[in-house]
């Protein structure tokens, strides 16, 4: 049995790693890592986590819960969909999660075209295996807005297994015992696990399971709360009252978490001018 742990990308689409983040700043649309990097200074106009809003209605309790984690404003659209409110080109605009996703796809398309030096229209997009038909439809709508022709939507569990199978040179021959591999894919907000049997040129999905509500961000939430409590008692500040400070803390905590997964010593965290002109420090050990 082989175990293969991956923390990888959103889609097989163009085999590119992209952060699902879109920001608006004056006349500019900022996409991907660049958008994530400016998040703290442009809290109200930076949209992330929209993959979880695809194909859903505003009054869906799941949507209401998700919106609590997002610093952007949102309101219902006339058709009951979700309108994400941002400042763009000097006025307030309302975009659906499908439109925001289309902006990300357009950028992915352009990036791929530059890298591949050819037009890209056809693509395969992977989706979480637990995506409902409505969510899949939302993703297809987004691809259509971006002018992409989706040949196929593929489950992420299948895409992960395929990616493993493509590069493995030593898989058993068809008459031999299969190699069984378990894939554990812990993403930002969900966890997918699958068991596959491999032969050379052939893969069989034996079983798969998912928890759509458990991911790396849940670790971030818990660690962030721990620092909030500590800051309340040590500095008399409550980061919950300041969205920008809270987001900044979450970003630092995520960095600390990543460091902790490679380093078992006590690790420091320092943030200057965090709130009320106070510098804060903390530390953590796994
Ligand atoms: N070295 C690491 N140690 C711990 N967690 C990590 C590490 N690298 C990335 N992560 C976490 O993995 C999650 C992102 O996973 P990713 O596969 O990129 O997202 P998704 O598939 O959901 O789009 C984030 O919560 C991030 O903090
Ligand atoms: C995708 O995953 C779901 C849930 O595991 C499963 O019901 C469905 O058949 C899969 N679709 C494909 C095309 O593999
Ligand atoms: C672990 O972190 C400490 C403190 O930041 C650092 O001094 C040390 O070099 C790190 N060790 C490794 C193996 O990265
Ligand atoms: Mg992933």
PDB file of N, CA and C and ligand atoms in Angstrom, residues 259 262-263 265-268, ligand 3:
ATOM      1  N   UNK A 259       5.144  26.661   8.550  1.00  0.00           N
ATOM      2  CA  UNK A 259       6.466  26.484   9.157  1.00  0.00           C
ATOM      3  C   UNK A 259       6.435  25.325  10.137  1.00  0.00           C
ATOM      4  N   UNK A 262       7.032  21.768   9.146  1.00  0.00           N
ATOM      5  CA  UNK A 262       8.389  21.327   8.799  1.00  0.00           C
ATOM      6  C   UNK A 262       9.373  21.531   9.940  1.00  0.00           C
ATOM      7  N   UNK A 263       8.916  22.122  11.033  1.00  0.00           N
ATOM      8  CA  UNK A 263       9.852  22.528  12.075  1.00  0.00           C
ATOM      9  C   UNK A 263       9.200  22.332  13.445  1.00  0.00           C
ATOM     10  N   UNK A 265      10.512  23.066  16.398  1.00  0.00           N
ATOM     11  CA  UNK A 265      10.960  23.969  17.477  1.00  0.00           C
ATOM     12  C   UNK A 265       9.909  25.053  17.723  1.00  0.00           C
ATOM     13  N   UNK A 266      10.105  25.815  18.802  1.00  0.00           N
ATOM     14  CA  UNK A 266       9.193  26.907  19.106  1.00  0.00           C
ATOM     15  C   UNK A 266       9.366  27.998  18.042  1.00  0.00           C
ATOM     16  N   UNK A 267       8.257  28.419  17.416  1.00  0.00           N
ATOM     17  CA  UNK A 267       8.370  29.382  16.316  1.00  0.00           C
ATOM     18  C   UNK A 267       7.728  30.718  16.686  1.00  0.00           C
ATOM     19  N   UNK A 268       8.411  31.808  16.380  1.00  0.00           N
ATOM     20  CA  UNK A 268       7.887  33.121  16.762  1.00  0.00           C
ATOM     21  C   UNK A 268       6.927  33.690  15.709  1.00  0.00           C
TER      22      UNK A 268
HETATM   23  C1  LIG B   3      13.142  26.053  12.735  1.00  0.00           C
HETATM   24  O1  LIG B   3      12.810  27.368  13.139  1.00  0.00           O
HETATM   25  C2  LIG B   3      13.775  28.032  13.926  1.00  0.00           C
HETATM   26  C3  LIG B   3      13.181  29.338  14.451  1.00  0.00           C
HETATM   27  O2  LIG B   3      12.675  30.139  13.397  1.00  0.00           O
HETATM   28  C4  LIG B   3      15.013  28.254  13.071  1.00  0.00           C
HETATM   29  O3  LIG B   3      16.047  28.904  13.827  1.00  0.00           O
HETATM   30  C5  LIG B   3      15.517  26.889  12.575  1.00  0.00           C
HETATM   31  O4  LIG B   3      16.602  27.071  11.684  1.00  0.00           O
HETATM   32  C6  LIG B   3      14.395  26.121  11.861  1.00  0.00           C
HETATM   33  N1  LIG B   3      14.828  24.781  11.556  1.00  0.00           N
HETATM   34  C7  LIG B   3      14.620  24.209  10.360  1.00  0.00           C
HETATM   35  C8  LIG B   3      15.064  22.805  10.238  1.00  0.00           C
HETATM   36  O5  LIG B   3      14.087  24.815   9.427  1.00  0.00           O
END
